[in-house]
Coordinates of C-alpha atoms in Angstrom, one line a residue:
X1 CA 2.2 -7.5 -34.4
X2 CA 5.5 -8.6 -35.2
X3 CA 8.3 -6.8 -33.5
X4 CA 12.2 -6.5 -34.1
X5 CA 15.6 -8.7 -34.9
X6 CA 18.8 -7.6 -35.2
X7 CA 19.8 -10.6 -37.3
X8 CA 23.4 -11.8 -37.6
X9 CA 25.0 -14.4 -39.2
X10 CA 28.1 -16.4 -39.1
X11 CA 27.1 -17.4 -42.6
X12 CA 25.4 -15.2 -44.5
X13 CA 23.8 -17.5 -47.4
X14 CA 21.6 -20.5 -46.7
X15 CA 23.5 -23.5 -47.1
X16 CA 21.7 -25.6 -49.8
X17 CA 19.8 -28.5 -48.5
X18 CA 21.5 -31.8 -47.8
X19 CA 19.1 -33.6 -46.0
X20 CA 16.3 -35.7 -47.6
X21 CA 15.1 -37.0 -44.0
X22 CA 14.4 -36.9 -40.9
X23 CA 18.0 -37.1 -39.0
X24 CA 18.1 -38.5 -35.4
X25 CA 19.0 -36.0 -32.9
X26 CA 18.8 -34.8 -29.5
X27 CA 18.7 -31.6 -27.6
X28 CA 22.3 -31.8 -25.1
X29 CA 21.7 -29.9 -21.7
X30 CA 25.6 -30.1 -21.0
X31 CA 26.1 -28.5 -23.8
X32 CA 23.7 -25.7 -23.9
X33 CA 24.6 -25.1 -19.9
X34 CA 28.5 -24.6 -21.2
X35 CA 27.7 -22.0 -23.4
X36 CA 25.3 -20.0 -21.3
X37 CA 28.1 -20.2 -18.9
X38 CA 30.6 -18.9 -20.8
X39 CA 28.3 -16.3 -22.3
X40 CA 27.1 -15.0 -19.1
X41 CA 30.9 -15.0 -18.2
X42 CA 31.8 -12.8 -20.8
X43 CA 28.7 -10.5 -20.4
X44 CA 29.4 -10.2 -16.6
X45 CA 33.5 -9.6 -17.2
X46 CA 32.5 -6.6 -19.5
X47 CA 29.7 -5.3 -18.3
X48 CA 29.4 -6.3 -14.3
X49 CA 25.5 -7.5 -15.7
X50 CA 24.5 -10.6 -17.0
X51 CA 21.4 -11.4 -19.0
X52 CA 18.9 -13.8 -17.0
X53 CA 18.6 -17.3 -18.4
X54 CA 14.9 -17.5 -19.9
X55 CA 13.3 -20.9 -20.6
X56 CA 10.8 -19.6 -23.5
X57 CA 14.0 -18.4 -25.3
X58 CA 15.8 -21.2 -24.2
X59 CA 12.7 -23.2 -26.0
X60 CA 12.9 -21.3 -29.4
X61 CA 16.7 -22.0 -29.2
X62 CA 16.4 -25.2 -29.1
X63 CA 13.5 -25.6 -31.8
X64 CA 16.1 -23.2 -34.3
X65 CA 18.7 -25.4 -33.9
X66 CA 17.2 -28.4 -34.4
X67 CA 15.3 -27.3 -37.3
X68 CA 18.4 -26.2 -39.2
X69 CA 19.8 -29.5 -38.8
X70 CA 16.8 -31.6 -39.6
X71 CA 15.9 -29.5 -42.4
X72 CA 19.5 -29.1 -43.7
X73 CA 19.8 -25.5 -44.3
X74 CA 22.6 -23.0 -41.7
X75 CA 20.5 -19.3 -42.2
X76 CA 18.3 -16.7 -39.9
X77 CA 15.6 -17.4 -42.7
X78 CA 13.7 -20.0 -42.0
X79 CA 12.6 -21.7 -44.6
X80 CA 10.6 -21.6 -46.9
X81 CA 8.7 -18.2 -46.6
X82 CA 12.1 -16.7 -45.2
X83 CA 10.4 -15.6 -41.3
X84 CA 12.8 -15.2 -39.0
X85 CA 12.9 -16.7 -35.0
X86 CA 10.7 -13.4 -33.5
X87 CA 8.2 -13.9 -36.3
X88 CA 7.5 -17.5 -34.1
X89 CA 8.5 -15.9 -30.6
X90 CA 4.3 -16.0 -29.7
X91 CA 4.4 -19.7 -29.8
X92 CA 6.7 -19.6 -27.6
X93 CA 4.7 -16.9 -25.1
X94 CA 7.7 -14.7 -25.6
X95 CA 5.3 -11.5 -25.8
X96 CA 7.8 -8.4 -23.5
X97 CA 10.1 -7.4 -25.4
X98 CA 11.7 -4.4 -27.3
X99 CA 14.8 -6.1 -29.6
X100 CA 16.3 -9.5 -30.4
X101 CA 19.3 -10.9 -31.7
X102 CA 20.1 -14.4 -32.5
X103 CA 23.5 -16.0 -33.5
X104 CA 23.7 -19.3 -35.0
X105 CA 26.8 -21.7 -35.2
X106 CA 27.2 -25.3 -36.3
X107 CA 30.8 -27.7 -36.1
X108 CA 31.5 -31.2 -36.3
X109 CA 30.8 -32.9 -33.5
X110 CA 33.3 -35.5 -32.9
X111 CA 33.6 -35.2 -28.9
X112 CA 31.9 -34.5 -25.7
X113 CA 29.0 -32.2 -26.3
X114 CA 30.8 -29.8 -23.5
X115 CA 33.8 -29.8 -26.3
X116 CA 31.2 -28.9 -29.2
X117 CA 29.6 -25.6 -27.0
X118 CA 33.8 -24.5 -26.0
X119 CA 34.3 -24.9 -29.7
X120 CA 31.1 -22.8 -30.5
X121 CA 31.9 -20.1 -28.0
X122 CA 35.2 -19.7 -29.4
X123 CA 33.7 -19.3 -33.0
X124 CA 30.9 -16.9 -32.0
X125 CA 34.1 -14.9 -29.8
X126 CA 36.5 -14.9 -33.3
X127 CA 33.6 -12.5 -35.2
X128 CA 34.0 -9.1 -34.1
X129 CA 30.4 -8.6 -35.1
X130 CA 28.7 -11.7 -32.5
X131 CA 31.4 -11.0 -29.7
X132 CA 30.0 -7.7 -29.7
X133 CA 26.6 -8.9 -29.6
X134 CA 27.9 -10.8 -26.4
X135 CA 29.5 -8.0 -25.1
X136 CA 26.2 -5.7 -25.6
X137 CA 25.1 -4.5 -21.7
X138 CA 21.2 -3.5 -22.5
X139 CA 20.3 -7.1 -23.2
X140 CA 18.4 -9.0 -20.4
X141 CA 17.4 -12.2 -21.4
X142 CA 19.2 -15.1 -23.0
X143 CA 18.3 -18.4 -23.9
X144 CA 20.5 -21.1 -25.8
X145 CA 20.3 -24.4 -27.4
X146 CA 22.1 -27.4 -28.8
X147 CA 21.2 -29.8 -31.2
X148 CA 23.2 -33.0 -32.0
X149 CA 22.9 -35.5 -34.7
X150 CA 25.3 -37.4 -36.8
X151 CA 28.4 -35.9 -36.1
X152 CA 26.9 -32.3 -36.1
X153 CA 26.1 -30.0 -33.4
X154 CA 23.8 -26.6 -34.2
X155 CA 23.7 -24.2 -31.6
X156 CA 21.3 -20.9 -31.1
X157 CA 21.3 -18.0 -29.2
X158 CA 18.5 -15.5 -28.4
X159 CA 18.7 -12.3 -26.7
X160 CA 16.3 -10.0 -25.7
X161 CA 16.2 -6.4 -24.1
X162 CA 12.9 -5.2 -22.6
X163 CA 9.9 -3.7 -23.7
X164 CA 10.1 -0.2 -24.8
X165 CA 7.8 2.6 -23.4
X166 CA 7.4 4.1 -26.2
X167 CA 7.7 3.0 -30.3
X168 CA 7.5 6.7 -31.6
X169 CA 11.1 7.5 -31.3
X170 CA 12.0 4.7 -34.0
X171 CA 10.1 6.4 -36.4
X172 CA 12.5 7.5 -39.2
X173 CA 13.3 8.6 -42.6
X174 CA 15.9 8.2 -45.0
X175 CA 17.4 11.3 -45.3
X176 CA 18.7 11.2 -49.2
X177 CA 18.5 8.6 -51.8
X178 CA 20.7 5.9 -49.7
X179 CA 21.2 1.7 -50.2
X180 CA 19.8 -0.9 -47.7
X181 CA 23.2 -3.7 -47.5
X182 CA 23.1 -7.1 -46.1
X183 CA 24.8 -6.5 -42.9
X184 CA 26.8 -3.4 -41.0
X185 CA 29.5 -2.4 -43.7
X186 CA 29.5 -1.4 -47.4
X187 CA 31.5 -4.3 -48.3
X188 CA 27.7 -6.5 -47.9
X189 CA 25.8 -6.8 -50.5
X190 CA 23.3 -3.8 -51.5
X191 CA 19.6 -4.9 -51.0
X192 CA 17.5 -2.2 -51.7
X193 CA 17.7 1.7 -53.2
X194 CA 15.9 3.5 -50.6
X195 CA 14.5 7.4 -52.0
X196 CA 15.0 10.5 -49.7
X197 CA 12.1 10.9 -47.5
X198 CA 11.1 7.1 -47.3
X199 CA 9.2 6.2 -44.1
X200 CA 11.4 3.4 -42.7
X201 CA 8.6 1.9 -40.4
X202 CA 5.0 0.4 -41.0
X203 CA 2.8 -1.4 -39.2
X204 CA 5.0 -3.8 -37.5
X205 CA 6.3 -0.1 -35.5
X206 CA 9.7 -1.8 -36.7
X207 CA 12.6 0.6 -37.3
X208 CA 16.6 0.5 -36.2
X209 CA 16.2 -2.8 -34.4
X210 CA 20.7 -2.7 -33.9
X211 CA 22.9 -0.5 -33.8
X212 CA 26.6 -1.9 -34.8
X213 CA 29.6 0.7 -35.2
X214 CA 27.3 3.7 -36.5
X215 CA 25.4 1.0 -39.1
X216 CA 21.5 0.1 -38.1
X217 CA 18.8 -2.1 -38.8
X218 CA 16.2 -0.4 -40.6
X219 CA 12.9 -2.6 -42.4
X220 CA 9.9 -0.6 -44.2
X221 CA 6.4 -0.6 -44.6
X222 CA 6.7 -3.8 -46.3
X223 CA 8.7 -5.9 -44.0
X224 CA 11.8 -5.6 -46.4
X225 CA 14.5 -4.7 -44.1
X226 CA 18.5 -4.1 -44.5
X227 CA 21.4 -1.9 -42.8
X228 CA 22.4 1.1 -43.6
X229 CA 24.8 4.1 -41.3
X230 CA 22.5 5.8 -38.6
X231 CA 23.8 9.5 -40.4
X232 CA 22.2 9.1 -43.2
X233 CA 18.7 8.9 -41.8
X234 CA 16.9 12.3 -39.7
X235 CA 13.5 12.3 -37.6
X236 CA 11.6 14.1 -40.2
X237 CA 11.2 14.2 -44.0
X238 CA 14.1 16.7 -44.5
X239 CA 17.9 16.1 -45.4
X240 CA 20.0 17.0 -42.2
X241 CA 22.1 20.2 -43.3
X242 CA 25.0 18.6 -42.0
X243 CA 25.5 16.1 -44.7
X244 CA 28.1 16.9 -47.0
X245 CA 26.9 16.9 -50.8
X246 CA 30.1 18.4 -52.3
X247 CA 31.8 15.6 -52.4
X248 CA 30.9 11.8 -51.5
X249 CA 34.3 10.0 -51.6
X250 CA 37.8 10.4 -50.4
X251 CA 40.8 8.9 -50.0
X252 CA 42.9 8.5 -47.0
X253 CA 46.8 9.2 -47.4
X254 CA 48.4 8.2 -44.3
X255 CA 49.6 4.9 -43.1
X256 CA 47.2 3.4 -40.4
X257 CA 44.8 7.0 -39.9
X258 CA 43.2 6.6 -36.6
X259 CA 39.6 6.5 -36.7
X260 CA 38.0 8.2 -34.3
X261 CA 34.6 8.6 -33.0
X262 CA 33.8 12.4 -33.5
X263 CA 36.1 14.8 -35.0
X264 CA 38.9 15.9 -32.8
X265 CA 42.0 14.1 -31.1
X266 CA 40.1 14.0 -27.9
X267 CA 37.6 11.6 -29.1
X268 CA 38.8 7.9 -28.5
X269 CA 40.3 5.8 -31.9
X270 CA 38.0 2.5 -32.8
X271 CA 40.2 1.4 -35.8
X272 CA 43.2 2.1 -37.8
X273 CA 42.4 2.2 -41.9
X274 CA 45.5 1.4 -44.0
X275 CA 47.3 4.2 -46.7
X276 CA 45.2 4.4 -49.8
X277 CA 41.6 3.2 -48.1
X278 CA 38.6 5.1 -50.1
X279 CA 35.5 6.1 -48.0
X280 CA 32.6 7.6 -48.5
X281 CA 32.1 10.8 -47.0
X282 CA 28.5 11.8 -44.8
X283 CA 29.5 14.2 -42.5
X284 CA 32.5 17.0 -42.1
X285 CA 32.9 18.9 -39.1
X286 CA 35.7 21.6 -37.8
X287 CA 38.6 20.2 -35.4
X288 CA 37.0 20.6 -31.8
X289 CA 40.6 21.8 -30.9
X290 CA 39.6 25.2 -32.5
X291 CA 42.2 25.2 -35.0
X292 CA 39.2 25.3 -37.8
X293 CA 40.8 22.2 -39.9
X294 CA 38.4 19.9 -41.4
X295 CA 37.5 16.7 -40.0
X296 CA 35.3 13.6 -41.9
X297 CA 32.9 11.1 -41.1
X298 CA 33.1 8.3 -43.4
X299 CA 31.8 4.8 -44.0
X300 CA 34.7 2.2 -43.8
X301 CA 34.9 -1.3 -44.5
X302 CA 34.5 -2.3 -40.9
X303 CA 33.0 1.1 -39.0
X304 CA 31.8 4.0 -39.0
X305 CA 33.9 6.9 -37.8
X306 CA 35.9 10.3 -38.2
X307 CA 39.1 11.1 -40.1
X308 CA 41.3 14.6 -40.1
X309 CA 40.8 15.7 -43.4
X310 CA 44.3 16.8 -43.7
X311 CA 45.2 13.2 -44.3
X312 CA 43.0 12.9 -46.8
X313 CA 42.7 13.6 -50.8
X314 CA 39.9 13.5 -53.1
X315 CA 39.0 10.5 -54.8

């Protein structure tokens, strides 16, 4: 039974095949130990944890990355039946586990192989969507690996978080007609039209696999999978009342609005949106503060979050 992967991408399109043989390569355990280092770094300067270095994940890690290079293609889809890594984790007796995330980076590799794993770090550190990935506390395991041929080094990273008790709780369903994207934001491409009520699990008990700024990973019955904000699905076949229906967008009409994350002044700002930013609206709510004006949670270009409505127009 295959389980879940929160799949991200530095690219997010396979790069088209420029390979037409085998290339000679080699795995580089310098370089893999200087990014597990400065991973585990970073995990244990935010989070006081670190995930444990795993050599089965270290294994797939190193089979991903030099299988994107041999084979000429940069993507989480493997070629050509589009799997992903967990789909292969049994060959790898990787068989515990709840979740899994892999990032993937590739630059010229024109120096030391040390040089090549600073230079991916600081790639994987400059996307706010991987350094939070880093920076996420409930994963436990880790494994990483390096590739190098012909002026090229590929790099992987696995994490894992531990096996669930229990799969009922990701059992969901969209709760109105609402649009599977591409990654976390609405500025990805649209995937799929999912209908209110659809049951967004199956047989491979897979459901919100990440959770990224309000946005999760959600796949169906089918294995078709895509993201889409946590508010718009509900643990049962009915639309939450909560849901406004009135109107679906607005427009903001103050210079960098804060956005915060529920709908008072009390709730901590993650992101400024500029004058003139539309948004869809999913939730409204009354100020916490008990002054009874209106507060909404919208989808933005980045995040998920609340607005004071009196900053806001119709669309």
């Amino acid at each position: 039974m295959l389980r879940r992967l929160a799949a991200l991408m530095l690219a997010m399109a396979v790069t088209a095949a420029t390979a037409t043989s085998v290339l000679a390569g080699s795995t580089s355990p310098s370089a893999e130990d200087t990014l597990t280092n400065l991973i585990l770094a970073e995990r244990m300067r935010v989070c006081d944890s670190a995930p444990r270095a795993d050599s089965r994940l270290q294994r797939a890690a190193q089979w991903r990355s030099e299988d994107m290079l041999e084979r000429g293609y940069f993507s989480h889809a493997i070629p050509p039946d589009g799997n992903r890594a967990v789909d292969y984790f049994p060959e790898f007796s990787i068989t515990s586990w709840s979740s899994a995330t892999e990032l993937i980076a590739y630059n010229a590799y024109d120096e030391a192989p040390i040089e090549a794993a600073e230079r991916a770090f600081k790639q994987f550190m400059g996307s706010t969507v991987h350094r939070s990935l880093i920076r996420t506390c409930t994963y436990t395991r880790t494994g990483v690996g390096a590739y190098l041929a012909e002026g090229r080094a590929y790099f992987t990273v696995l994490f894992t978080r531990g096996q669930m008790a229990s799969t009922d709780r990701w059992e969901r369903y969209a709760a109105r007609d609402i649009v599977l994207r591409l990654g976390p934001a609405i500025h990805y491409p649209a995937k799929y039209s999912v209908g209110e009520g659809t049951r967004l699990t199956g047989e491979r008990r897979a459901l919100a696999v990440q959770e990224y700024r309000g946005w999760h990973m959600y796949r169906m019955a089918d294995g078709r999978y895509g993201w889409a904000p946590g508010a718009f699905t509900s643990d049962s076949t009915k639309s939450t009342p909560t849901e406004s229906s009135s109107e679906t967008y607005r427009e903001t009409t103050a210079s960098r609005l804060n956005v915060r994350k529920g709908p008072g002044t009390r709730y901590d700002v993650i992101g400024k949106v500029p004058y003139g930013t539309r948004f869809e609206v999913i939730r409204t709510a009354r100020d916490t503060d008990g002054s009874g004006r209106t507060w909404y949670k919208g989808i933005f270009p980045s995040f998920t979050g609340w607005v004071a409505g009196w900053y806001t127009r119709r669309d």
